Amino acid sequence: AQSVTQLDSHVSVSEGTPVLLRCNYSSSYSPSLFWYVQHPNKGLQLLLKYTSAATLVKGINGFEAEFKKSETSFHLTKPSAHMSDAAEYFCVVSDNSGTYKYIFGTGTRLKVLA
Amino acid sequence: DVKVTQSSRYLVKRTGEKVFLECVQDMDHENMFWYRQDPGLGLRLIYFSYDVKMKEKGDIPEGYSVSREKKERFSLILESASTNQTSMYLCASSAPGTGRAQYFGPGTRLLVL
């Protein structure tokens, strides 16, 4: 069975400081993991994906995430927050077991303070 | 770049109306999905399709049907709209196989009065 837990529902950072959004997962199979961003009244935009290649994954807009199998984590980071990063972020897992099931986290709302 | 478009950004309908939401993708993806997104409930899968004319029920198919006559187009149909179907509807597509990245459309915010 798959599950995904986003450990923080809200995160606030100051502009120019690092961002850390935490995600833990469980999967019976080798997982694919994704981070998406959603701005208000918009669709979900793919930030980055892990599909069993390099464990450190670089995405768009300066975001990156590290797959840590021993910790079952896939945390999203960015060295320096920008005002435009304020949005909701979703961690998603799919377990490559032959189903078309994607499990979405409950989301983390990122606030960036000027 | 993958492009997924949805026919309307905002839609207002009356209870009992038949509602069509259309989704088109331009990347020749086999898989297409319909989700609804509600505050506190997250994204829930309504239906998905892994090929033309093929469809599978998701977690909440009641009150909905789908149509996939062409590979690039996946339609969601509300047979008789009800107020509890007021929601944000998101379409997505992905390449064949499992565990692939989904690409989402901009969403349709539906209000049923």
PDB file of C-alpha atoms in Angstrom:
ATOM      1  CA  ALA A   1       0.000   0.000   0.000  1.00  0.00           C
ATOM      2  CA  GLN A   2       1.090   3.511  -0.686  1.00  0.00           C
ATOM      3  CA  SER A   3       0.802   6.624   1.409  1.00  0.00           C
ATOM      4  CA  VAL A   4       2.331  10.050   1.544  1.00  0.00           C
ATOM      5  CA  THR A   5       2.562  12.472   4.466  1.00  0.00           C
ATOM      6  CA  GLN A   6       3.377  16.135   4.192  1.00  0.00           C
ATOM      7  CA  LEU A   7       4.559  16.998   7.630  1.00  0.00           C
ATOM      8  CA  ASP A   8       3.640  20.688   7.620  1.00  0.00           C
ATOM      9  CA  SER A   9       0.358  22.151   6.448  1.00  0.00           C
ATOM     10  CA  HIS A  10       1.763  25.703   6.535  1.00  0.00           C
ATOM     11  CA  VAL A  11       5.314  27.025   6.258  1.00  0.00           C
ATOM     12  CA  SER A  12       6.364  30.673   6.478  1.00  0.00           C
ATOM     13  CA  VAL A  13       9.776  31.936   5.413  1.00  0.00           C
ATOM     14  CA  SER A  14      11.283  35.328   4.768  1.00  0.00           C
ATOM     15  CA  GLU A  15      12.232  36.291   1.241  1.00  0.00           C
ATOM     16  CA  GLY A  16      15.809  35.261   0.534  1.00  0.00           C
ATOM     17  CA  THR A  17      15.916  32.511   3.188  1.00  0.00           C
ATOM     18  CA  PRO A  18      15.929  28.749   2.513  1.00  0.00           C
ATOM     19  CA  VAL A  19      12.772  26.735   1.977  1.00  0.00           C
ATOM     20  CA  LEU A  20      12.235  23.200   3.304  1.00  0.00           C
ATOM     21  CA  LEU A  21       8.966  21.357   2.646  1.00  0.00           C
ATOM     22  CA  ARG A  22       8.898  17.888   4.121  1.00  0.00           C
ATOM     23  CA  CYS A  23       7.406  14.735   2.630  1.00  0.00           C
ATOM     24  CA  ASN A  24       7.511  11.137   3.871  1.00  0.00           C
ATOM     25  CA  TYR A  25       6.146   8.246   1.865  1.00  0.00           C
ATOM     26  CA  SER A  26       5.508   4.546   2.087  1.00  0.00           C
ATOM     27  CA  SER A  27       5.344   2.176  -0.843  1.00  0.00           C
ATOM     28  CA  SER A  28       5.445  -1.577  -1.291  1.00  0.00           C
ATOM     29  CA  TYR A  29       7.267  -1.185  -4.583  1.00  0.00           C
ATOM     30  CA  SER A  30       9.990   1.039  -5.885  1.00  0.00           C
ATOM     31  CA  PRO A  31       8.218   4.395  -5.998  1.00  0.00           C
ATOM     32  CA  SER A  32       8.078   7.297  -8.360  1.00  0.00           C
ATOM     33  CA  LEU A  33       7.838  10.574  -6.460  1.00  0.00           C
ATOM     34  CA  PHE A  34       6.789  14.010  -7.617  1.00  0.00           C
ATOM     35  CA  TRP A  35       6.443  17.544  -6.313  1.00  0.00           C
ATOM     36  CA  TYR A  36       3.850  19.883  -7.769  1.00  0.00           C
ATOM     37  CA  VAL A  37       3.087  23.548  -7.138  1.00  0.00           C
ATOM     38  CA  GLN A  38      -0.361  25.111  -7.337  1.00  0.00           C
ATOM     39  CA  HIS A  39      -0.969  28.845  -7.407  1.00  0.00           C
ATOM     40  CA  PRO A  40      -4.464  30.097  -6.485  1.00  0.00           C
ATOM     41  CA  ASN A  41      -7.140  29.031  -8.962  1.00  0.00           C
ATOM     42  CA  LYS A  42      -4.616  27.345 -11.199  1.00  0.00           C
ATOM     43  CA  GLY A  43      -3.766  23.767 -12.099  1.00  0.00           C
ATOM     44  CA  LEU A  44      -0.867  21.780 -10.681  1.00  0.00           C
ATOM     45  CA  GLN A  45       2.528  22.393 -12.240  1.00  0.00           C
ATOM     46  CA  LEU A  46       5.204  19.708 -12.105  1.00  0.00           C
ATOM     47  CA  LEU A  47       8.281  20.943 -10.224  1.00  0.00           C
ATOM     48  CA  LEU A  48      10.375  17.784 -10.304  1.00  0.00           C
ATOM     49  CA  LYS A  49      10.216  13.989 -10.372  1.00  0.00           C
ATOM     50  CA  TYR A  50      12.177  11.050  -9.027  1.00  0.00           C
ATOM     51  CA  THR A  51      11.946   7.854 -11.067  1.00  0.00           C
ATOM     52  CA  SER A  52      14.825   5.682  -9.745  1.00  0.00           C
ATOM     53  CA  ALA A  53      17.692   7.553 -11.376  1.00  0.00           C
ATOM     54  CA  ALA A  54      19.791  10.093  -9.415  1.00  0.00           C
ATOM     55  CA  THR A  55      18.661  10.515  -5.822  1.00  0.00           C
ATOM     56  CA  LEU A  56      19.170  14.300  -5.914  1.00  0.00           C
ATOM     57  CA  VAL A  57      16.671  15.703  -8.336  1.00  0.00           C
ATOM     58  CA  LYS A  58      16.781  19.231  -9.684  1.00  0.00           C
ATOM     59  CA  GLY A  59      13.590  20.900 -10.798  1.00  0.00           C
ATOM     60  CA  ILE A  60      12.343  24.170 -12.139  1.00  0.00           C
ATOM     61  CA  ASN A  61      12.606  27.564 -10.434  1.00  0.00           C
ATOM     62  CA  GLY A  62      15.620  26.533  -8.345  1.00  0.00           C
ATOM     63  CA  PHE A  63      13.878  23.749  -6.428  1.00  0.00           C
ATOM     64  CA  GLU A  64      15.442  20.392  -5.710  1.00  0.00           C
ATOM     65  CA  ALA A  65      14.594  17.277  -3.724  1.00  0.00           C
ATOM     66  CA  GLU A  66      16.556  14.351  -2.364  1.00  0.00           C
ATOM     67  CA  PHE A  67      15.225  10.803  -2.336  1.00  0.00           C
ATOM     68  CA  LYS A  68      16.323   9.069   0.873  1.00  0.00           C
ATOM     69  CA  LYS A  69      15.217   5.461   0.861  1.00  0.00           C
ATOM     70  CA  SER A  70      16.438   4.729   4.400  1.00  0.00           C
ATOM     71  CA  GLU A  71      14.358   7.612   5.753  1.00  0.00           C
ATOM     72  CA  THR A  72      11.494   7.163   3.242  1.00  0.00           C
ATOM     73  CA  SER A  73      11.638  10.889   2.633  1.00  0.00           C
ATOM     74  CA  PHE A  74      11.543  13.193  -0.365  1.00  0.00           C
ATOM     75  CA  HIS A  75      11.905  16.709   1.018  1.00  0.00           C
ATOM     76  CA  LEU A  76      11.727  19.742  -1.256  1.00  0.00           C
ATOM     77  CA  THR A  77      14.267  22.538  -0.817  1.00  0.00           C
ATOM     78  CA  LYS A  78      15.212  25.851  -2.323  1.00  0.00           C
ATOM     79  CA  PRO A  79      18.221  27.912  -1.210  1.00  0.00           C
ATOM     80  CA  SER A  80      16.534  31.307  -1.395  1.00  0.00           C
ATOM     81  CA  ALA A  81      12.794  31.971  -1.355  1.00  0.00           C
ATOM     82  CA  HIS A  82      11.202  34.438  -3.722  1.00  0.00           C
ATOM     83  CA  MET A  83       7.849  36.146  -3.285  1.00  0.00           C
ATOM     84  CA  SER A  84       6.568  34.298  -6.351  1.00  0.00           C
ATOM     85  CA  ASP A  85       7.145  30.958  -4.568  1.00  0.00           C
ATOM     86  CA  ALA A  86       4.134  31.592  -2.339  1.00  0.00           C
ATOM     87  CA  ALA A  87       1.728  28.786  -3.292  1.00  0.00           C
ATOM     88  CA  GLU A  88       0.561  25.331  -2.257  1.00  0.00           C
ATOM     89  CA  TYR A  89       2.902  22.392  -2.791  1.00  0.00           C
ATOM     90  CA  PHE A  90       1.919  18.763  -3.192  1.00  0.00           C
ATOM     91  CA  CYS A  91       4.048  15.654  -2.790  1.00  0.00           C
ATOM     92  CA  VAL A  92       2.794  12.686  -4.844  1.00  0.00           C
ATOM     93  CA  VAL A  93       3.782   9.007  -4.929  1.00  0.00           C
ATOM     94  CA  SER A  94       3.094   6.341  -7.513  1.00  0.00           C
ATOM     95  CA  ASP A  95       4.378   2.839  -6.894  1.00  0.00           C
ATOM     96  CA  ASN A  96       5.081   1.391 -10.369  1.00  0.00           C
ATOM     97  CA  SER A  97       3.136  -1.734  -9.467  1.00  0.00           C
ATOM     98  CA  GLY A  98       1.078  -1.703 -12.626  1.00  0.00           C
ATOM     99  CA  THR A  99      -1.764   0.418 -11.311  1.00  0.00           C
ATOM    100  CA  TYR A 100      -2.524   3.960 -12.305  1.00  0.00           C
ATOM    101  CA  LYS A 101      -2.840   5.101  -8.748  1.00  0.00           C
ATOM    102  CA  TYR A 102      -1.255   8.355  -7.641  1.00  0.00           C
ATOM    103  CA  ILE A 103      -1.406   9.259  -3.969  1.00  0.00           C
ATOM    104  CA  PHE A 104      -1.430  12.979  -3.246  1.00  0.00           C
ATOM    105  CA  GLY A 105      -0.280  14.550  -0.028  1.00  0.00           C
ATOM    106  CA  THR A 106      -2.575  17.003   1.699  1.00  0.00           C
ATOM    107  CA  GLY A 107      -0.463  19.957   0.631  1.00  0.00           C
ATOM    108  CA  THR A 108       1.811  22.517   2.271  1.00  0.00           C
ATOM    109  CA  ARG A 109       0.948  26.159   1.925  1.00  0.00           C
ATOM    110  CA  LEU A 110       4.106  28.240   1.631  1.00  0.00           C
ATOM    111  CA  LYS A 111       3.990  31.858   2.693  1.00  0.00           C
ATOM    112  CA  VAL A 112       6.888  34.154   1.804  1.00  0.00           C
ATOM    113  CA  LEU A 113       7.302  37.255   3.941  1.00  0.00           C
ATOM    114  CA  ALA A 114       8.840  40.434   2.552  1.00  0.00           C
TER     115      ALA A 114
ATOM    116  CA  ASP B   1       6.271  21.403 -23.425  1.00  0.00           C
ATOM    117  CA  VAL B   2       3.236  19.338 -22.566  1.00  0.00           C
ATOM    118  CA  LYS B   3       0.058  21.281 -22.911  1.00  0.00           C
ATOM    119  CA  VAL B   4      -3.217  20.239 -21.327  1.00  0.00           C
ATOM    120  CA  THR B   5      -6.170  22.526 -21.921  1.00  0.00           C
ATOM    121  CA  GLN B   6      -9.626  22.527 -20.390  1.00  0.00           C
ATOM    122  CA  SER B   7     -12.640  23.953 -22.155  1.00  0.00           C
ATOM    123  CA  SER B   8     -13.681  26.421 -19.457  1.00  0.00           C
ATOM    124  CA  ARG B   9     -11.980  28.107 -16.506  1.00  0.00           C
ATOM    125  CA  TYR B  10     -15.239  28.978 -14.773  1.00  0.00           C
ATOM    126  CA  LEU B  11     -18.686  27.490 -15.250  1.00  0.00           C
ATOM    127  CA  VAL B  12     -22.040  28.152 -13.584  1.00  0.00           C
ATOM    128  CA  LYS B  13     -24.822  25.601 -14.040  1.00  0.00           C
ATOM    129  CA  ARG B  14     -28.229  24.857 -12.566  1.00  0.00           C
ATOM    130  CA  THR B  15     -29.160  21.743 -10.616  1.00  0.00           C
ATOM    131  CA  GLY B  16     -30.281  18.982 -12.944  1.00  0.00           C
ATOM    132  CA  GLU B  17     -28.420  20.259 -16.005  1.00  0.00           C
ATOM    133  CA  LYS B  18     -26.154  17.945 -17.979  1.00  0.00           C
ATOM    134  CA  VAL B  19     -22.618  19.343 -17.874  1.00  0.00           C
ATOM    135  CA  PHE B  20     -19.714  18.575 -20.175  1.00  0.00           C
ATOM    136  CA  LEU B  21     -16.133  19.313 -19.198  1.00  0.00           C
ATOM    137  CA  GLU B  22     -13.594  18.818 -21.948  1.00  0.00           C
ATOM    138  CA  CYS B  23      -9.880  18.205 -21.733  1.00  0.00           C
ATOM    139  CA  VAL B  24      -7.381  18.119 -24.592  1.00  0.00           C
ATOM    140  CA  GLN B  25      -3.683  17.220 -24.470  1.00  0.00           C
ATOM    141  CA  ASP B  26      -1.158  17.681 -27.247  1.00  0.00           C
ATOM    142  CA  MET B  27       1.551  15.198 -26.224  1.00  0.00           C
ATOM    143  CA  ASP B  28       0.072  11.985 -27.591  1.00  0.00           C
ATOM    144  CA  HIS B  29      -0.281  10.639 -24.045  1.00  0.00           C
ATOM    145  CA  GLU B  30      -2.123   7.378 -23.563  1.00  0.00           C
ATOM    146  CA  ASN B  31      -3.248   8.068 -19.998  1.00  0.00           C
ATOM    147  CA  MET B  32      -5.733  10.741 -19.016  1.00  0.00           C
ATOM    148  CA  PHE B  33      -7.322  11.476 -15.657  1.00  0.00           C
ATOM    149  CA  TRP B  34     -10.114  13.528 -14.094  1.00  0.00           C
ATOM    150  CA  TYR B  35      -9.834  14.718 -10.499  1.00  0.00           C
ATOM    151  CA  ARG B  36     -11.861  16.990  -8.312  1.00  0.00           C
ATOM    152  CA  GLN B  37     -10.239  19.150  -5.683  1.00  0.00           C
ATOM    153  CA  ASP B  38     -12.083  20.320  -2.592  1.00  0.00           C
ATOM    154  CA  PRO B  39     -10.785  22.151   0.491  1.00  0.00           C
ATOM    155  CA  GLY B  40      -9.890  19.700   3.219  1.00  0.00           C
ATOM    156  CA  LEU B  41     -10.372  16.680   0.941  1.00  0.00           C
ATOM    157  CA  GLY B  42      -7.454  17.159  -1.437  1.00  0.00           C
ATOM    158  CA  LEU B  43      -7.462  15.682  -4.932  1.00  0.00           C
ATOM    159  CA  ARG B  44      -9.746  12.737  -5.556  1.00  0.00           C
ATOM    160  CA  LEU B  45      -9.697  10.622  -8.706  1.00  0.00           C
ATOM    161  CA  ILE B  46     -13.019  10.426 -10.539  1.00  0.00           C
ATOM    162  CA  TYR B  47     -12.093   8.430 -13.663  1.00  0.00           C
ATOM    163  CA  PHE B  48      -9.075   7.628 -15.736  1.00  0.00           C
ATOM    164  CA  SER B  49      -8.463   6.259 -19.200  1.00  0.00           C
ATOM    165  CA  TYR B  50      -5.405   4.383 -20.432  1.00  0.00           C
ATOM    166  CA  ASP B  51      -6.441   4.178 -24.082  1.00  0.00           C
ATOM    167  CA  VAL B  52      -9.090   5.331 -26.520  1.00  0.00           C
ATOM    168  CA  LYS B  53     -12.515   4.041 -25.514  1.00  0.00           C
ATOM    169  CA  MET B  54     -11.069   2.551 -22.301  1.00  0.00           C
ATOM    170  CA  LYS B  55     -12.025   3.890 -18.909  1.00  0.00           C
ATOM    171  CA  GLU B  56     -11.656   2.903 -15.293  1.00  0.00           C
ATOM    172  CA  LYS B  57     -13.499   4.165 -12.255  1.00  0.00           C
ATOM    173  CA  GLY B  58     -11.524   6.079  -9.721  1.00  0.00           C
ATOM    174  CA  ASP B  59     -12.371   6.676  -6.100  1.00  0.00           C
ATOM    175  CA  ILE B  60     -15.518   8.789  -6.555  1.00  0.00           C
ATOM    176  CA  PRO B  61     -17.214   7.961  -9.906  1.00  0.00           C
ATOM    177  CA  GLU B  62     -20.809   8.291  -8.709  1.00  0.00           C
ATOM    178  CA  GLY B  63     -22.720  10.951 -10.603  1.00  0.00           C
ATOM    179  CA  TYR B  64     -20.096  11.181 -13.341  1.00  0.00           C
ATOM    180  CA  SER B  65     -19.350   9.500 -16.638  1.00  0.00           C
ATOM    181  CA  VAL B  66     -16.547   9.945 -19.156  1.00  0.00           C
ATOM    182  CA  SER B  67     -15.935   9.653 -22.852  1.00  0.00           C
ATOM    183  CA  ARG B  68     -12.703   9.095 -24.761  1.00  0.00           C
ATOM    184  CA  GLU B  69     -13.365   8.844 -28.472  1.00  0.00           C
ATOM    185  CA  LYS B  70     -10.012  10.304 -29.524  1.00  0.00           C
ATOM    186  CA  LYS B  71      -6.628   9.912 -27.925  1.00  0.00           C
ATOM    187  CA  GLU B  72      -6.140  13.604 -27.232  1.00  0.00           C
ATOM    188  CA  ARG B  73      -9.568  14.315 -25.746  1.00  0.00           C
ATOM    189  CA  PHE B  74     -11.127  13.137 -22.484  1.00  0.00           C
ATOM    190  CA  SER B  75     -14.541  14.432 -21.480  1.00  0.00           C
ATOM    191  CA  LEU B  76     -16.146  14.400 -18.068  1.00  0.00           C
ATOM    192  CA  ILE B  77     -19.935  14.388 -17.983  1.00  0.00           C
ATOM    193  CA  LEU B  78     -22.139  15.274 -15.065  1.00  0.00           C
ATOM    194  CA  GLU B  79     -25.366  13.543 -16.012  1.00  0.00           C
ATOM    195  CA  SER B  80     -27.556  15.644 -13.714  1.00  0.00           C
ATOM    196  CA  ALA B  81     -25.588  18.298 -11.871  1.00  0.00           C
ATOM    197  CA  SER B  82     -26.109  18.634  -8.151  1.00  0.00           C
ATOM    198  CA  THR B  83     -24.900  21.263  -5.703  1.00  0.00           C
ATOM    199  CA  ASN B  84     -22.469  18.808  -4.108  1.00  0.00           C
ATOM    200  CA  GLN B  85     -20.640  18.671  -7.432  1.00  0.00           C
ATOM    201  CA  THR B  86     -19.566  22.287  -7.027  1.00  0.00           C
ATOM    202  CA  SER B  87     -15.813  21.941  -7.118  1.00  0.00           C
ATOM    203  CA  MET B  88     -12.548  22.519  -8.952  1.00  0.00           C
ATOM    204  CA  TYR B  89     -12.098  19.911 -11.684  1.00  0.00           C
ATOM    205  CA  LEU B  90      -8.608  19.065 -12.866  1.00  0.00           C
ATOM    206  CA  CYS B  91      -7.647  17.050 -15.904  1.00  0.00           C
ATOM    207  CA  ALA B  92      -4.234  15.407 -16.267  1.00  0.00           C
ATOM    208  CA  SER B  93      -2.379  13.277 -18.778  1.00  0.00           C
ATOM    209  CA  SER B  94       0.696  11.055 -18.639  1.00  0.00           C
ATOM    210  CA  ALA B  95       2.825   8.946 -20.937  1.00  0.00           C
ATOM    211  CA  PRO B  96       2.096   5.200 -21.179  1.00  0.00           C
ATOM    212  CA  GLY B  97       2.990   2.935 -18.295  1.00  0.00           C
ATOM    213  CA  THR B  98       2.717   3.483 -14.593  1.00  0.00           C
ATOM    214  CA  GLY B  99       4.685   5.833 -12.378  1.00  0.00           C
ATOM    215  CA  ARG B 100       4.918   8.530 -15.013  1.00  0.00           C
ATOM    216  CA  ALA B 101       4.630  12.241 -14.299  1.00  0.00           C
ATOM    217  CA  GLN B 102       1.157  13.656 -14.718  1.00  0.00           C
ATOM    218  CA  TYR B 103       0.672  16.975 -16.460  1.00  0.00           C
ATOM    219  CA  PHE B 104      -2.316  19.013 -15.377  1.00  0.00           C
ATOM    220  CA  GLY B 105      -4.629  21.436 -17.089  1.00  0.00           C
ATOM    221  CA  PRO B 106      -5.511  24.830 -15.583  1.00  0.00           C
ATOM    222  CA  GLY B 107      -8.691  23.519 -13.960  1.00  0.00           C
ATOM    223  CA  THR B 108     -12.383  24.291 -14.286  1.00  0.00           C
ATOM    224  CA  ARG B 109     -14.124  25.843 -11.318  1.00  0.00           C
ATOM    225  CA  LEU B 110     -17.726  24.654 -11.474  1.00  0.00           C
ATOM    226  CA  LEU B 111     -20.509  26.203  -9.468  1.00  0.00           C
ATOM    227  CA  VAL B 112     -23.858  24.376  -9.420  1.00  0.00           C
ATOM    228  CA  LEU B 113     -26.768  26.486  -8.203  1.00  0.00           C
TER     229      LEU B 113
END
